[in-house]
JSON list of C-alpha atoms in Angstrom, two decimals:
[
{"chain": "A", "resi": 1, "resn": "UNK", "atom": "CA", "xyz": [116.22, 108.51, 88.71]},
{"chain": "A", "resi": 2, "resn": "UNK", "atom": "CA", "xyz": [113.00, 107.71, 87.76]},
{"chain": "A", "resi": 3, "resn": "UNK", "atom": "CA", "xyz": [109.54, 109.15, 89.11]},
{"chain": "A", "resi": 4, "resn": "UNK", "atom": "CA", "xyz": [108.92, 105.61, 90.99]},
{"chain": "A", "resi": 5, "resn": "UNK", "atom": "CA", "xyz": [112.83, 105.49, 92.57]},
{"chain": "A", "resi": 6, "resn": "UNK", "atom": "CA", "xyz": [112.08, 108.85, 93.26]},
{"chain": "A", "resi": 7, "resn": "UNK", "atom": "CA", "xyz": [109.32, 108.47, 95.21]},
{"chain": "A", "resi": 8, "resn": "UNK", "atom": "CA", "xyz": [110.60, 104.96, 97.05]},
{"chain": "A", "resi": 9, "resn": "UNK", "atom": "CA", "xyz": [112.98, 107.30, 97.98]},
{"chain": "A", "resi": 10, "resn": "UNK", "atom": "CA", "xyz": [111.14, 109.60, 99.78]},
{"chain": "A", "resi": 11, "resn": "UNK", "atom": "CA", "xyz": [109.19, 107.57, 101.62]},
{"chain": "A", "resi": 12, "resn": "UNK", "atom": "CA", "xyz": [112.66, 105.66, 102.63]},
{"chain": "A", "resi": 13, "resn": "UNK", "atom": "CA", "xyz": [114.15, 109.20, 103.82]},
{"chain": "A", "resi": 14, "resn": "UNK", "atom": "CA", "xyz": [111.51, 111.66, 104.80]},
{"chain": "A", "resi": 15, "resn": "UNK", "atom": "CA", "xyz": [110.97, 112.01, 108.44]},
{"chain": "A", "resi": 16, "resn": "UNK", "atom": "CA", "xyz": [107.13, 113.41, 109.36]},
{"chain": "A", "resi": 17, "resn": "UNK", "atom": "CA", "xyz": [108.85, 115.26, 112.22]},
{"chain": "A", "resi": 18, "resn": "UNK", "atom": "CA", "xyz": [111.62, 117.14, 110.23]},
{"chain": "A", "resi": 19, "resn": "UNK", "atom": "CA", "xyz": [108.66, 117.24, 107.14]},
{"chain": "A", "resi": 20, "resn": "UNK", "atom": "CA", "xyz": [106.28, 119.12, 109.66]},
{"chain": "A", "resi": 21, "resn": "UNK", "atom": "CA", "xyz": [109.35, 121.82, 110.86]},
{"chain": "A", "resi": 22, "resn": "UNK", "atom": "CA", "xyz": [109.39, 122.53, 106.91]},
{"chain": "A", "resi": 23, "resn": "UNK", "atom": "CA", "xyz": [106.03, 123.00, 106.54]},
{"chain": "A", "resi": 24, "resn": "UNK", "atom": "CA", "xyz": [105.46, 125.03, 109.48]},
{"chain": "A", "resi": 25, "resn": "UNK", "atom": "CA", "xyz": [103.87, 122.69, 111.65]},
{"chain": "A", "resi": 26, "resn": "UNK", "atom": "CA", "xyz": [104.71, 122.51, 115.36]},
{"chain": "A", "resi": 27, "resn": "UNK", "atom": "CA", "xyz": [105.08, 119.10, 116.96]},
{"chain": "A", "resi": 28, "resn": "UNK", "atom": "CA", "xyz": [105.69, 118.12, 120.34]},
{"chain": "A", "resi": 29, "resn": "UNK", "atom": "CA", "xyz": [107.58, 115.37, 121.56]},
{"chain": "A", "resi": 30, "resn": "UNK", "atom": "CA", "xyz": [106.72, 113.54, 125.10]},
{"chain": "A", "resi": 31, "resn": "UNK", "atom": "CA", "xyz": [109.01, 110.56, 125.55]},
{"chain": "A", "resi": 32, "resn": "UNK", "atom": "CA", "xyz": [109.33, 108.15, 122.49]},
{"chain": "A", "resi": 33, "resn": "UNK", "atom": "CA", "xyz": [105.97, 109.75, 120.48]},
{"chain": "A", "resi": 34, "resn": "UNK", "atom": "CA", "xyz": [105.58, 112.86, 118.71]},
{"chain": "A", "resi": 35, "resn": "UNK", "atom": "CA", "xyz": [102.27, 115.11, 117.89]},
{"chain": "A", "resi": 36, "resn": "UNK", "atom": "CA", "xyz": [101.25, 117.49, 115.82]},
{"chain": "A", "resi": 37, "resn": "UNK", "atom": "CA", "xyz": [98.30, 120.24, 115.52]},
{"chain": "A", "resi": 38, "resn": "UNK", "atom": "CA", "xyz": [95.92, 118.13, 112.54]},
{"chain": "A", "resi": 39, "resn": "UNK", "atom": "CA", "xyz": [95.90, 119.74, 109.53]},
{"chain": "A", "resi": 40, "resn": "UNK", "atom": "CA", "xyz": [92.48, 117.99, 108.53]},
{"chain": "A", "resi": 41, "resn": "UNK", "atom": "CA", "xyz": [90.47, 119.60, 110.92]},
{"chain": "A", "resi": 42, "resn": "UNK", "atom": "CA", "xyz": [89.98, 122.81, 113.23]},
{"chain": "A", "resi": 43, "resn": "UNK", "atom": "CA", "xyz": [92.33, 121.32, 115.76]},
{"chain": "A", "resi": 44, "resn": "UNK", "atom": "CA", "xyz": [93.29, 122.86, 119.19]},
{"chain": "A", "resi": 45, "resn": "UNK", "atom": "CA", "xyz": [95.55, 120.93, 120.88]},
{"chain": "A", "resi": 46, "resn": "UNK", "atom": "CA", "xyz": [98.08, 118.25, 119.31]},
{"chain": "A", "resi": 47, "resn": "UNK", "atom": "CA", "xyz": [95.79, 115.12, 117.83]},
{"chain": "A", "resi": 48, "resn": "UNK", "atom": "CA", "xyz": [97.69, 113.63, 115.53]},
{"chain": "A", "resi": 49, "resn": "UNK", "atom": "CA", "xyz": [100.18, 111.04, 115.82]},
{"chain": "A", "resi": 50, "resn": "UNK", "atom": "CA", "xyz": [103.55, 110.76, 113.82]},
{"chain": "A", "resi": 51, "resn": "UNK", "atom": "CA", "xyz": [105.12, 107.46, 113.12]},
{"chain": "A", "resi": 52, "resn": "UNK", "atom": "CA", "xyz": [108.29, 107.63, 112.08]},
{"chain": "A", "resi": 53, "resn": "UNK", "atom": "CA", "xyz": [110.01, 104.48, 113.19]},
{"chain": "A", "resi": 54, "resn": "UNK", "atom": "CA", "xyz": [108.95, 102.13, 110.14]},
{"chain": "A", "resi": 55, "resn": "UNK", "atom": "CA", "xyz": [111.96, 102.15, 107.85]},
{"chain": "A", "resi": 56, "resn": "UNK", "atom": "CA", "xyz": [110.10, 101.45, 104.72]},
{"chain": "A", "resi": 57, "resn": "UNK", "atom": "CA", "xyz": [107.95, 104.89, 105.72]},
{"chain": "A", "resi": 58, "resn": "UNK", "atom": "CA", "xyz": [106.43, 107.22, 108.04]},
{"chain": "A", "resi": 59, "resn": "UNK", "atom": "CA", "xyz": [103.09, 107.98, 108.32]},
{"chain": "A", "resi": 60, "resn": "UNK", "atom": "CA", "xyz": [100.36, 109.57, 110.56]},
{"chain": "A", "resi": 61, "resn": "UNK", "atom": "CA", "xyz": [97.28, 109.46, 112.22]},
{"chain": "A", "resi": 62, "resn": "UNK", "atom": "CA", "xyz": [94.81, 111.88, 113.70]},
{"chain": "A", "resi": 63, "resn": "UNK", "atom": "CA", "xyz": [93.05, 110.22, 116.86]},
{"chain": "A", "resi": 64, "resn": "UNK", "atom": "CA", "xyz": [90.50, 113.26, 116.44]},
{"chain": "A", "resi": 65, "resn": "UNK", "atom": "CA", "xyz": [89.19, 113.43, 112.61]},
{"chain": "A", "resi": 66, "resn": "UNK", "atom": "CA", "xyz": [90.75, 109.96, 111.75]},
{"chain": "A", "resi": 67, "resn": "UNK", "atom": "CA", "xyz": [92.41, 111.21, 109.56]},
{"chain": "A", "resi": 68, "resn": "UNK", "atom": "CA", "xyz": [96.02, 108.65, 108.33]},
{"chain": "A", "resi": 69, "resn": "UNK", "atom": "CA", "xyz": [98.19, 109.15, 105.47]},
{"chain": "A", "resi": 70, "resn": "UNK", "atom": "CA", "xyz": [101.99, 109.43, 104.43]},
{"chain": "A", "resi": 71, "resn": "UNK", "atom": "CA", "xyz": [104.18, 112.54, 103.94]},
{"chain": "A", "resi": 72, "resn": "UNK", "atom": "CA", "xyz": [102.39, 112.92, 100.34]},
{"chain": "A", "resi": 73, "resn": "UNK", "atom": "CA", "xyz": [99.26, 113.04, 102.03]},
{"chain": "A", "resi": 74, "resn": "UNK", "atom": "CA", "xyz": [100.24, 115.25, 104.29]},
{"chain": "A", "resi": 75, "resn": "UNK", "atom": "CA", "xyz": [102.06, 117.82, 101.48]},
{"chain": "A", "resi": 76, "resn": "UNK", "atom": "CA", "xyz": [98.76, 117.70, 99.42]},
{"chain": "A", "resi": 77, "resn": "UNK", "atom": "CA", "xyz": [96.84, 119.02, 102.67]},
{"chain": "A", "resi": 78, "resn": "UNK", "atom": "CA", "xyz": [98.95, 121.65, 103.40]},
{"chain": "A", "resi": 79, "resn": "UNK", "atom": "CA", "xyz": [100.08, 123.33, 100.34]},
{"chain": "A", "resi": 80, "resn": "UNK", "atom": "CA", "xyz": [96.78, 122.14, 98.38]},
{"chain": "A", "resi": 81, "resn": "UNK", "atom": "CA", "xyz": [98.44, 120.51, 96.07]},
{"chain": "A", "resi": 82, "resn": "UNK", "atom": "CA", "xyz": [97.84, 116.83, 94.20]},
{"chain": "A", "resi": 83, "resn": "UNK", "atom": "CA", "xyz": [99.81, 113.95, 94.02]},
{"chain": "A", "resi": 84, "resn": "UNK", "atom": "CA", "xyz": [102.22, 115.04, 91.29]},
{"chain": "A", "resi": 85, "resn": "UNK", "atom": "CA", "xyz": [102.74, 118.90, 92.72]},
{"chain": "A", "resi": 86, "resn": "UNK", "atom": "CA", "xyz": [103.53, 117.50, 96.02]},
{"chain": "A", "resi": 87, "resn": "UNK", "atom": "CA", "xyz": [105.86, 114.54, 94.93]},
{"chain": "A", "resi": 88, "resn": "UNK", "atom": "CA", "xyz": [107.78, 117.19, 92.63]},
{"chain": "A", "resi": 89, "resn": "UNK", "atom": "CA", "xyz": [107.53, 119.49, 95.74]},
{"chain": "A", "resi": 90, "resn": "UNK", "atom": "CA", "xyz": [109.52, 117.17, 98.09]},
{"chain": "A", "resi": 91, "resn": "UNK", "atom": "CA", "xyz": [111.86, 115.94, 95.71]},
{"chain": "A", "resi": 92, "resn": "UNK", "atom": "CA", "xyz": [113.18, 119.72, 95.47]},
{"chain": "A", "resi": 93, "resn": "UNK", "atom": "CA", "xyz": [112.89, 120.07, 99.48]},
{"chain": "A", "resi": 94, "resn": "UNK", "atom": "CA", "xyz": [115.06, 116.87, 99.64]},
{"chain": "A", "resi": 95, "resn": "UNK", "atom": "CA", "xyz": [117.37, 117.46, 96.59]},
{"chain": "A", "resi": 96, "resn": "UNK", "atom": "CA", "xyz": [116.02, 113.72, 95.20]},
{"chain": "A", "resi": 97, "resn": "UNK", "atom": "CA", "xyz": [116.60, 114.16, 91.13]}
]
């Protein structure tokens, strides 16, 4: 597979909820939505909003900070990592080769 099926992949499959359990993040769900402590900013209670119900991919948003992005975004923030680290980084986490 190449590095672009690779990543369509990803953003097909990875779920922001399940990504954030891996990465150590607590969400909570209440009803159909589910939140997250923001990694972007000193946050205290859950701010930021995770979208996972488009099937092309999920993304998030931070209602605090403004803060938006998709589970690469998300990777680079938390494990300080660019692009390429965190697309290599996932594709191990999800066994996509």
């Amino acid at each position: 597979m190449n590095f672009k099926e690779a990543t369509n992949q990803l953003l097909a499959t990875v779920k922001l909820e399940e990504l954030c359990d891996r990465l150590g993040i607590e969400t909570k769900r209440s009803g159909s939505s589910v939140k997250a402590i923001c990694q972007f900013h000193k946050d205290t209670k859950p701010s930021m909003e995770l979208y996972d119900d488009n099937p092309e991919k999920s993304a998030f948003h931070c209602f605090s900070c403004g803060a938006h992005g998709d589970i690469f975004a998300l990777v680079k923030e938390v494990k300080g990592m660019d692009f390429r680290e965190a697309h290599t980084w996932l594709c191990g986490e999800y066994n996509i080769t």
